[in-house]
Coordinates of C-alpha atoms (C1' of nucleotides) in Angstrom, one line a residue:
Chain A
X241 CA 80.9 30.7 -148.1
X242 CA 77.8 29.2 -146.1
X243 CA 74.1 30.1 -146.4
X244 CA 72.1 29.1 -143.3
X245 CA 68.0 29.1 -144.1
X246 CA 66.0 29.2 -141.0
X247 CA 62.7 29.1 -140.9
X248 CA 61.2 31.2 -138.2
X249 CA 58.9 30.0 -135.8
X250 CA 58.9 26.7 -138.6
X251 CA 55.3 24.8 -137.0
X252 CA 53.4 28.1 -136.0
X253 CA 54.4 29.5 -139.7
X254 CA 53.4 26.2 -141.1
X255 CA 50.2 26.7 -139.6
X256 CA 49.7 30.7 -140.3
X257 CA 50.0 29.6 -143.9
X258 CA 46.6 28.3 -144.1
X259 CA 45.1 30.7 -141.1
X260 CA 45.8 33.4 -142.1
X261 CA 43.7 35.2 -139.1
X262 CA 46.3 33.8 -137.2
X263 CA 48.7 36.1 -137.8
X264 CA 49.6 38.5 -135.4
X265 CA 48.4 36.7 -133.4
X266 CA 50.0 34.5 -130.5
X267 CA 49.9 31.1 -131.6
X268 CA 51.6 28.0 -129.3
X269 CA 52.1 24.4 -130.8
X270 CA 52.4 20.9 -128.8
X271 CA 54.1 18.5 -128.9
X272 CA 52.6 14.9 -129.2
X273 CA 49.9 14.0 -126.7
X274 CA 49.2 17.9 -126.3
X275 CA 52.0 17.1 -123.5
X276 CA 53.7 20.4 -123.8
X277 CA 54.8 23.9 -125.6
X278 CA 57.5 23.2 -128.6
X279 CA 56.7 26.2 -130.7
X280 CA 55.9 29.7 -130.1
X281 CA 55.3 32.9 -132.4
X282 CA 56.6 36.2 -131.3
X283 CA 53.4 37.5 -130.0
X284 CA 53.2 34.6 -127.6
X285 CA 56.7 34.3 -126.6
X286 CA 55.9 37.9 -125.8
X287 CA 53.6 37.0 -123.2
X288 CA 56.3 35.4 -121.4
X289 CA 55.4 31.3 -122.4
X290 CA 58.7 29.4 -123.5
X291 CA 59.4 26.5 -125.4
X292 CA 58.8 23.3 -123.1
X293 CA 56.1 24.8 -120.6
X294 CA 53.8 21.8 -119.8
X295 CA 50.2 22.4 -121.4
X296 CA 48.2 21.8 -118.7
X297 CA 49.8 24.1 -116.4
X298 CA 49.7 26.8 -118.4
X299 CA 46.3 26.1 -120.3
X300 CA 44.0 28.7 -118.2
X301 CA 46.9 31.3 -119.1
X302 CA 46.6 30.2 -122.8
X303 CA 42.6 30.3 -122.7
X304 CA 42.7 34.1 -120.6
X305 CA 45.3 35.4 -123.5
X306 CA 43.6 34.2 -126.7
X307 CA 46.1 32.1 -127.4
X308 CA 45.6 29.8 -130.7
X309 CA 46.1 26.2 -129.6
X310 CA 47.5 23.6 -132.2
X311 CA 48.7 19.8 -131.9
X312 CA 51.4 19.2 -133.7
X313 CA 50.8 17.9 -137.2
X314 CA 53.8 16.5 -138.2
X315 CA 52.2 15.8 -141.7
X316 CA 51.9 19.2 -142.8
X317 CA 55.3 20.2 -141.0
X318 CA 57.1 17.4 -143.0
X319 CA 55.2 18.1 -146.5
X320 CA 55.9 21.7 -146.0
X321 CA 59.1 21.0 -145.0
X322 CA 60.0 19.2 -148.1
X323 CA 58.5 21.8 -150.4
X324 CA 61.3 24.0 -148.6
X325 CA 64.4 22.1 -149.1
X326 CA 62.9 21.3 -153.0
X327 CA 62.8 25.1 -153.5
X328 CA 66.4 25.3 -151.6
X329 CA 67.9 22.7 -153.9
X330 CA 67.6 24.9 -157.2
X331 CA 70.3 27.3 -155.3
X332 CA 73.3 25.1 -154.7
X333 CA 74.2 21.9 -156.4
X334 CA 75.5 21.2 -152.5
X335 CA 72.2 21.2 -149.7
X336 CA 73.0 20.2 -146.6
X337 CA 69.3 19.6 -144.9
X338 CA 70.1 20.1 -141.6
X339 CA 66.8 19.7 -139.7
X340 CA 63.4 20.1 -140.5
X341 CA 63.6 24.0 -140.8
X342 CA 67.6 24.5 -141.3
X343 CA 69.2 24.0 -144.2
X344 CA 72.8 24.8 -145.1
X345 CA 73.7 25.8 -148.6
X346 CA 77.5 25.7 -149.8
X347 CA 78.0 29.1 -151.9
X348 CA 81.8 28.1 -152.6
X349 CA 82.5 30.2 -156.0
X350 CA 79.8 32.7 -155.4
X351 CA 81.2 36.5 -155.4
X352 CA 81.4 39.3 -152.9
X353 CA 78.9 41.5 -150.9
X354 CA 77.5 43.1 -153.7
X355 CA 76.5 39.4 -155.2
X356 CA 75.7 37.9 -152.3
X357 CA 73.2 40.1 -151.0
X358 CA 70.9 40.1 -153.6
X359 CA 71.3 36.6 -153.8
X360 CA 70.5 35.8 -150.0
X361 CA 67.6 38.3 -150.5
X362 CA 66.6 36.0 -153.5
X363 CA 66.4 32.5 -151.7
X364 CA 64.0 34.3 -148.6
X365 CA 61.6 35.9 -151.2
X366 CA 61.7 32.7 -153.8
X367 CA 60.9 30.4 -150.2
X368 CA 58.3 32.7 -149.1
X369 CA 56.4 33.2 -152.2
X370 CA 56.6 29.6 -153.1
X371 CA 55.6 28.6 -150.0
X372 CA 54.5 31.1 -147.7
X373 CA 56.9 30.4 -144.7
X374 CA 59.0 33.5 -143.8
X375 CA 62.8 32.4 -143.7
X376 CA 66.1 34.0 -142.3
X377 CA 69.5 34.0 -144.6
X378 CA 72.4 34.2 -142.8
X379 CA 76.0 34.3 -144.5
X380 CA 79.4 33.5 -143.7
X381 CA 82.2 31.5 -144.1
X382 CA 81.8 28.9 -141.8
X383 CA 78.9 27.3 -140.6
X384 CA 78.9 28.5 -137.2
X385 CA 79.1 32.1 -138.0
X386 CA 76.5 31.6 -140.4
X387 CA 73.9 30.3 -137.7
X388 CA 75.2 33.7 -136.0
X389 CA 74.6 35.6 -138.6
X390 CA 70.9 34.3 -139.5
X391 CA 69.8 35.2 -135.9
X392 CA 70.7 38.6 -136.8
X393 CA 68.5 38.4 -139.8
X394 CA 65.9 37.2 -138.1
X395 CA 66.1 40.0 -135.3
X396 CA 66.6 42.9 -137.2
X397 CA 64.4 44.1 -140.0
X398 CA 66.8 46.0 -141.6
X399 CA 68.6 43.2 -142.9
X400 CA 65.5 42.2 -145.2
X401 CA 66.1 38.5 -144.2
X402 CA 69.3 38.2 -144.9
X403 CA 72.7 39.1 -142.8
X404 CA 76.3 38.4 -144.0
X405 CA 79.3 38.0 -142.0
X406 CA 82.2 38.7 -144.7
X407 CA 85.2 40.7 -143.0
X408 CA 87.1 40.9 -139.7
X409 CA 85.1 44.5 -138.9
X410 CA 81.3 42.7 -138.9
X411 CA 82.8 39.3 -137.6
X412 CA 83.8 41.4 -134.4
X413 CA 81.0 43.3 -133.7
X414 CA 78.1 40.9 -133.8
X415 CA 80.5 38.3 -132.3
X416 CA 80.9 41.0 -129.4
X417 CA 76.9 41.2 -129.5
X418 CA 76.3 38.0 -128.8
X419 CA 75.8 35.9 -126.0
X420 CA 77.9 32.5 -125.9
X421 CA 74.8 30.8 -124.6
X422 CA 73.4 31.2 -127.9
X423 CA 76.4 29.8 -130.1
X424 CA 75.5 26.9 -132.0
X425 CA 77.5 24.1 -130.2
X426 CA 77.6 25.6 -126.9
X427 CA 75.0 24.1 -124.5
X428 CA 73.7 24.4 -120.7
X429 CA 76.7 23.1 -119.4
X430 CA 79.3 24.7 -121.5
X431 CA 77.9 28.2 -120.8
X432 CA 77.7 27.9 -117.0
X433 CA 81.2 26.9 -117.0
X434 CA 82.1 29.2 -119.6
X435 CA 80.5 32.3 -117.8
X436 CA 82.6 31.3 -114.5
X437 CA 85.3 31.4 -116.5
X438 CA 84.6 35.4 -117.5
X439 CA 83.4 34.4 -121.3
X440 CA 80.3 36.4 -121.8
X441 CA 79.9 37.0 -125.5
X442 CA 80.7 34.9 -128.5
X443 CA 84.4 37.3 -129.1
X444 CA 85.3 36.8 -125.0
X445 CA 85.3 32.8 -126.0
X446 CA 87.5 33.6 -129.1
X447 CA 90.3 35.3 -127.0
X448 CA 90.8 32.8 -124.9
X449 CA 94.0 30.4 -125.8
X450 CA 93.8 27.6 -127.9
X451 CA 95.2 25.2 -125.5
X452 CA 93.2 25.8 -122.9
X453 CA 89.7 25.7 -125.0
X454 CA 90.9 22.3 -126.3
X455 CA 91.4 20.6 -122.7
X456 CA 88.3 21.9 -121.5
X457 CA 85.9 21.2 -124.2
X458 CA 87.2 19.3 -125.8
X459 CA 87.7 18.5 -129.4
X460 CA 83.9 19.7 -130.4
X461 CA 84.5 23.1 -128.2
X462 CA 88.0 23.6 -130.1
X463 CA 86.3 23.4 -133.2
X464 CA 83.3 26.0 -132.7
X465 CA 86.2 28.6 -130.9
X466 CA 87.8 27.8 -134.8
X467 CA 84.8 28.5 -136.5
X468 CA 83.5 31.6 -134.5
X469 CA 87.6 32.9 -135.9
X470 CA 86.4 32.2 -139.1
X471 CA 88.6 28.8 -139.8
X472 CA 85.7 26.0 -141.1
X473 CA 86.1 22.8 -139.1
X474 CA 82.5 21.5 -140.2
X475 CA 81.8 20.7 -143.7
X476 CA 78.9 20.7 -145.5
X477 CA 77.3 16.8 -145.6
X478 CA 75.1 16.7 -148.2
X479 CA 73.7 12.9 -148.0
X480 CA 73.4 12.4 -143.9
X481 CA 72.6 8.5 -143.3
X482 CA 70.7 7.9 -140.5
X483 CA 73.1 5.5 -138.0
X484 CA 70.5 5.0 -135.4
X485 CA 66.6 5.3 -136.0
X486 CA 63.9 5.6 -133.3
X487 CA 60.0 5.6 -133.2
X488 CA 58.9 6.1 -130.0
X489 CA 55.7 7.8 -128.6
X490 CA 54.4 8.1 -125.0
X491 CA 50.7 6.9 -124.2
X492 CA 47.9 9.2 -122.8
X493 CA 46.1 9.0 -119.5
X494 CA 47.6 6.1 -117.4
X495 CA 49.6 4.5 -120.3
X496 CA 48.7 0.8 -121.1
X497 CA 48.7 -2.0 -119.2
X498 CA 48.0 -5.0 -121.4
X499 CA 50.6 -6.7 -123.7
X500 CA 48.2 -7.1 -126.5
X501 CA 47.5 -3.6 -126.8
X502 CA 51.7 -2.6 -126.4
X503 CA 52.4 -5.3 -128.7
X504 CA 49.8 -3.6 -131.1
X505 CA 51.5 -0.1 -130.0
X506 CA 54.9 -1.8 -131.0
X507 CA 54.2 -3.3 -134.5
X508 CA 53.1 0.1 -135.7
X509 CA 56.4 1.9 -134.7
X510 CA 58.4 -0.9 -136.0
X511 CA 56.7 -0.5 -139.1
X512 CA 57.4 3.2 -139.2
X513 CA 61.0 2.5 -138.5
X514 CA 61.0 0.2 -141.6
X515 CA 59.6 2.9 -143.5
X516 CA 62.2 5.1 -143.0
X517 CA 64.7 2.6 -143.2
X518 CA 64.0 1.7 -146.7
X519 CA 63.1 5.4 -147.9
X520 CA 67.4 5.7 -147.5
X521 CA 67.9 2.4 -149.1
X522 CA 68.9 1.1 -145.8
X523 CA 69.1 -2.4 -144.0
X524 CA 69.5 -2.7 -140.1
X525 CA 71.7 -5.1 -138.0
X526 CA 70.2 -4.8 -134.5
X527 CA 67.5 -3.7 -133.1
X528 CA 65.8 -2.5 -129.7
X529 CA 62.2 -2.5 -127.9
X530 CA 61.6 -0.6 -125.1
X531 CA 58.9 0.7 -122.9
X532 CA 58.5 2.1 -119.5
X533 CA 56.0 3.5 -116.7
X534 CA 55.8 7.3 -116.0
X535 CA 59.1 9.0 -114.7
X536 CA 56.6 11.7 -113.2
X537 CA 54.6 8.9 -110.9
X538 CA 56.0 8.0 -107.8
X539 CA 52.4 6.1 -106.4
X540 CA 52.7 3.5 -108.8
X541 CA 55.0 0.8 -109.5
X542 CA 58.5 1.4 -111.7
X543 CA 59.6 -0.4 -114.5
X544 CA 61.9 -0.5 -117.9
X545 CA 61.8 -3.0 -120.2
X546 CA 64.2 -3.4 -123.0
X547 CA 65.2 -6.0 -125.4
X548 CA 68.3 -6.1 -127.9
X549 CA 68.0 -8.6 -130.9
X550 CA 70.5 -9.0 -133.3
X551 CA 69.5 -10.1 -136.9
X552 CA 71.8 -12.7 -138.3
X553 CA 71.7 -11.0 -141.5
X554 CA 70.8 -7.2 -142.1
X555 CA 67.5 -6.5 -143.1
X556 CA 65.3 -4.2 -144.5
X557 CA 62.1 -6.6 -144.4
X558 CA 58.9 -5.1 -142.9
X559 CA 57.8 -8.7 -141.8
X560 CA 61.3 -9.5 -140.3
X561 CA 61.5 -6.0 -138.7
X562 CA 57.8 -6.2 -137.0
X563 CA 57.9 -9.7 -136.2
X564 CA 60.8 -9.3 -134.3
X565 CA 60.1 -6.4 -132.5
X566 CA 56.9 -8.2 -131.0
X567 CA 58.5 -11.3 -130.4
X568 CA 61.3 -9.2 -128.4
X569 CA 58.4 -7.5 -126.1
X570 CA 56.9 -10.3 -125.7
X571 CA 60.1 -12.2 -124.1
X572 CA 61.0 -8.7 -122.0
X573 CA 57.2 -9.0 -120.5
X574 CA 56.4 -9.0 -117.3
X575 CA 54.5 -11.8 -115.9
X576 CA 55.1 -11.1 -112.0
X577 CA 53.9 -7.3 -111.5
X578 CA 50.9 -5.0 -112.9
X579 CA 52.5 -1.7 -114.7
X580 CA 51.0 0.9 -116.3
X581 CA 53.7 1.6 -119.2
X582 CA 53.6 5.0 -120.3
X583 CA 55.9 5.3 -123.4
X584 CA 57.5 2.5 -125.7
X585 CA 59.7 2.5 -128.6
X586 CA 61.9 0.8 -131.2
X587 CA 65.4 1.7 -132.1
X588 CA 67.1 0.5 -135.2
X589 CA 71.0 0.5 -135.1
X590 CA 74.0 -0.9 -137.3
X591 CA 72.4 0.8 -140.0
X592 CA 74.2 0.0 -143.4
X593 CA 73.3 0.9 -147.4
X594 CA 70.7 -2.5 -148.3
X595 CA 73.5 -3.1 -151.1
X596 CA 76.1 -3.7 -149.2
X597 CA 74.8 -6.2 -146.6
X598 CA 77.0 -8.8 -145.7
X599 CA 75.1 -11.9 -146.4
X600 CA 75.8 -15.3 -144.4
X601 CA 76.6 -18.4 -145.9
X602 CA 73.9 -20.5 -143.6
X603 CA 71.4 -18.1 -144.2
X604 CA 68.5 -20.1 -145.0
X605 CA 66.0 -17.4 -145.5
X606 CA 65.1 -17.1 -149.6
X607 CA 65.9 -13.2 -150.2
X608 CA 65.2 -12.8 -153.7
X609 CA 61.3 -14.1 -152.9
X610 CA 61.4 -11.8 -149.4
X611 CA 62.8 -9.3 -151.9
X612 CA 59.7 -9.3 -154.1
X613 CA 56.7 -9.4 -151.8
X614 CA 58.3 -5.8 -150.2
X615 CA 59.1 -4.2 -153.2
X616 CA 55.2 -5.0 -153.9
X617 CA 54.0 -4.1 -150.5
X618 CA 56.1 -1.1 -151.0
X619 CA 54.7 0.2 -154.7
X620 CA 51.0 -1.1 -153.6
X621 CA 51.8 1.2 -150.3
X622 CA 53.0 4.0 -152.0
X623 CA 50.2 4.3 -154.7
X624 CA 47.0 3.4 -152.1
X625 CA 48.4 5.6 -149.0
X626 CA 51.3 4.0 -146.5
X627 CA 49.5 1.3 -144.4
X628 CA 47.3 -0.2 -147.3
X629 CA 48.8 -3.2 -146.9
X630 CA 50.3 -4.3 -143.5
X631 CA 51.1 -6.9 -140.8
X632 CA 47.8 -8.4 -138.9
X633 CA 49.6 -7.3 -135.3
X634 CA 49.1 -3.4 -135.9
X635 CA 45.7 -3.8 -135.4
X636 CA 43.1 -1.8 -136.6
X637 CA 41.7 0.4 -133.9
X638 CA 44.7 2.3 -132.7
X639 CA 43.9 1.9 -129.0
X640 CA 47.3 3.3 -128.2
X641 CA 46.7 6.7 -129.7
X642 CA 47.9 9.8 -129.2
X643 CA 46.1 12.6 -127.7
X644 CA 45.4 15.3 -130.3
X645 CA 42.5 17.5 -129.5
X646 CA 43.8 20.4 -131.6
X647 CA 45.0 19.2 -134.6
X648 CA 44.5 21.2 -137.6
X649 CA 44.1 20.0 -141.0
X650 CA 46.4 17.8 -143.5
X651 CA 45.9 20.7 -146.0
X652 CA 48.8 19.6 -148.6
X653 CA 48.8 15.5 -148.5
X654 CA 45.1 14.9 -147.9
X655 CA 42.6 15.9 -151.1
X656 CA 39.4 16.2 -148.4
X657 CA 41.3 18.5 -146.5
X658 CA 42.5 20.6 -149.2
X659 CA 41.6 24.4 -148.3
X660 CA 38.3 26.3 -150.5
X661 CA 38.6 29.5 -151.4
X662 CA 35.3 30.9 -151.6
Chain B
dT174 C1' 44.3 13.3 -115.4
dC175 C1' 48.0 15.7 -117.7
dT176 C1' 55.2 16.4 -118.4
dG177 C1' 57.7 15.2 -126.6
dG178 C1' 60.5 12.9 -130.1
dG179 C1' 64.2 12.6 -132.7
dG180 C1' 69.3 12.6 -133.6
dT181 C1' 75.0 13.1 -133.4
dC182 C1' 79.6 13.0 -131.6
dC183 C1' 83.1 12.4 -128.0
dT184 C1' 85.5 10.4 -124.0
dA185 C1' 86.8 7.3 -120.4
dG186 C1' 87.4 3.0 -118.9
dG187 C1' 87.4 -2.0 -119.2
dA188 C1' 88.5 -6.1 -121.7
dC189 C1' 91.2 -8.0 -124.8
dC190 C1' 95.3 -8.6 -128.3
dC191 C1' 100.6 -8.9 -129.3
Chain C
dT25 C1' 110.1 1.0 -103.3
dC26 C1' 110.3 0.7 -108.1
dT27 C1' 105.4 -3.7 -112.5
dG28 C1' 106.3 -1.8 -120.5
dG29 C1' 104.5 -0.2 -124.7
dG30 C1' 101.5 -0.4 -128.2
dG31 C1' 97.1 -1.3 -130.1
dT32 C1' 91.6 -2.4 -130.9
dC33 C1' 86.8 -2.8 -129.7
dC34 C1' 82.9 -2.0 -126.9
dT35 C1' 79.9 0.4 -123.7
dA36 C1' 78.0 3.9 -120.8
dG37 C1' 77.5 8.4 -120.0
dG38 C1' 77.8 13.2 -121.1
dA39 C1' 77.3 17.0 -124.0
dC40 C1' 75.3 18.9 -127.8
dC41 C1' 71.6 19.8 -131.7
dC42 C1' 66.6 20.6 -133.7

DNA sequence: TCTGGGGTCCTAGGACCC
DNA sequence: TCTGGGGTCCTAGGACCC
């Protein structure tokens, strides 16, 4: 069996926690630059706002409703986040962290109903009392019906946060209840042509024949048709790696038009790639810069840079990583137009464990010394705060920031914002 | 004025090998 | 008239997820 923990509405509960006014009420969070909606509670969802409506067109609606307005902090999301999965991880020897509000937990061994119940019932009230985010439990035995079953528990009350899918009876009926939009796996496309097809609910796409799911949809479709009829095709992966890694941000107002700030802009996501990179143990093989002007703006001047560099050895070395992201902007720069570049990014790829880099025998770069001066920039970093020490070209001043007018406080990582209880 | 940021997996088709 | 059979690797694009 599979436990699925959702957190419900995960960035507007996050904030709640240290509101409490706000609950009850209708509460909306941005996403970065304040551009547009990515989370909703109930109460505003209720007004009629949805996931993805751009802020400023909606903002006088917002103001007339009451609506609490947040940025999105992703530093209290992630810290709560992890204080989640921690509390997750005394239930299962097997997590599967799924995103930052999902979490699969393999129950293989665990009994019947009358164990499991209690049990699911267990994990929402030890995550909510140790934390103070409301979760949903759902139960099954495969992962697919278990996302299925813990948007029933979120739904319905009665289940006390936790719904389990255990025989061919309850399989049918909530599979017959619900819509095949909704099944984990199938997306736009699949439920237009699904729909035309006659499949309305999530037990009309389980009748249909086996052949015919797997020529149109393929391998991934064949395997959610298996799950939803209860055979488990996805396993529980309890130590993802990261294959790709991306930091990439958009700019406010215009965007930026000089290289020195970009470069600047650059550096620091570099460096944030790096960060993660080594917080798997990771080195990288290639790696990618890219920035481009507003898709929205059709006044101005178009344009898409992007460079691909391939290091002759993988590596894992801040200095290596930064310096060559810059250098690549700088060759992909423009000399013969004036652009106003609205988003840029860098994309690590060929992503392998930093022990089992394949090292070149005219390498002439000294690794053990390279070695040394990041593992000290690393414990220095992670004792004094991340950035303490770091390369000259991120600058200072941040004049690429984001917009974040609403931005609530970093409550759990940052001792002056620590709440007072009076 | 203003429109997010991060991922994974699969397939088809081209280029190449014997 | 009639153009083999078996592979690998790479890339672009599509579909999906949160």
């Amino acid at each position: 069996m599979f436990a699925l923990v959702d957190c419900n509405n995960f960035y507007v509960s996050c904030e709640r926690v240290f509101a409490p006014d706000l609950r009850n009420r209708p509460v909306v969070v941005l996403s970065n630059n304040d551009g547009c909606i990515v989370a909703l509670s109930q109460e505003a969802k209720a007004l009629g706002l949805k996931r993805g409506d751009v802020f400023f067109q909606v903002r006088r609606q917002l103001e007339a409703s009451g609506v609490a307005v947040f940025s999105s902090n992703y530093t209290l999301y992630g810290d709560m986040s992890h204080r989640v999965m921690m509390l997750l991880g005394e239930f299962t020897p097997r997590l599967d962290i799924y995103s930052i509000d999902e979490a699969f937990l393999d129950l293989s061994g665990m009994g019947g109903y009358e164990e499991l119940k209690p049990y699911g019932e267990n994990i929402a009230r030890t995550v909510r009392r140790g934390t103070g985010i409301p979760v949903s439990v759902g139960i099954a035995g495969t992962k697919t019906l278990a996302k299925i079953a813990s948007k029933f528990a979120k739904k319905y009350k009665a289940y006390n946060a936790c719904c389990i899918i255990d025989t061919e009876q309850k399989r049918e009926k909530a599979l017959r209840l619900f819509p095949i939009a909704d099944v984990w796996g199938i997306g736009r496309r699949h439920s237009a042509r699904l729909l035309s097809a006659g499949v309305k609910t999530a037990w009309d796409f389980t009748q249909k024949p086996a052949a015919w799911v797997r020529r149109e949809f393929h391998v991934t479709g064949f395997r959610t048709w298996a799950e939803l009829r209860g055979e488990s095709c996805i396993s529980i992966d309890e130590l993802p790696q990261n294959k790709t890694l991306c930091t990439s941000r958009s700019f406010p107002a215009e965007g930026i038009e000089t290289l020195a700030v970009l470069e600047e802009a650059v550096a620091n996501f570099a460096a944030e790639c790096h960060r993660r990179l080594t917080r798997q143990g990771a080195a990288c093989q290639t790696l990618t810069v890219f920035a481009h002007t507003s898709y929205y703006r059709t006044d101005q001047p178009r344009d898409f840079l992007q460079t691909t560099v391939q290091f002759p050895v993988a590596t894992a070395s801040l200095a290596e990583i930064v310096s060559t992201a810059v250098r690549a902007l700088r060759q992909s720069w423009r000399t013969d137009g004036h652009f106003f570049y609205k988003k840029a990014g860098v994309i690590l790829s060929d992503i392998c464990p930093a022990d089992e880099v394949q090292l070149s025998l005219f390498d002439p770069t000294n690794r053990r010394k390279q070695r040394a001066i990041e593992k000290a920039i690393a414990t220095i970093n992670a004792r004094c705060g991340q950035g303490s020490i770091r390369m000259a070209v991120q600058g200072q001043d941040k004049r690429w920031k984001l917009k974040t007018e609403h931005l609530s406080r970093r409550y759990t990582t940052n001792i002056n914002d620590i709440i007072r209880v009076k």
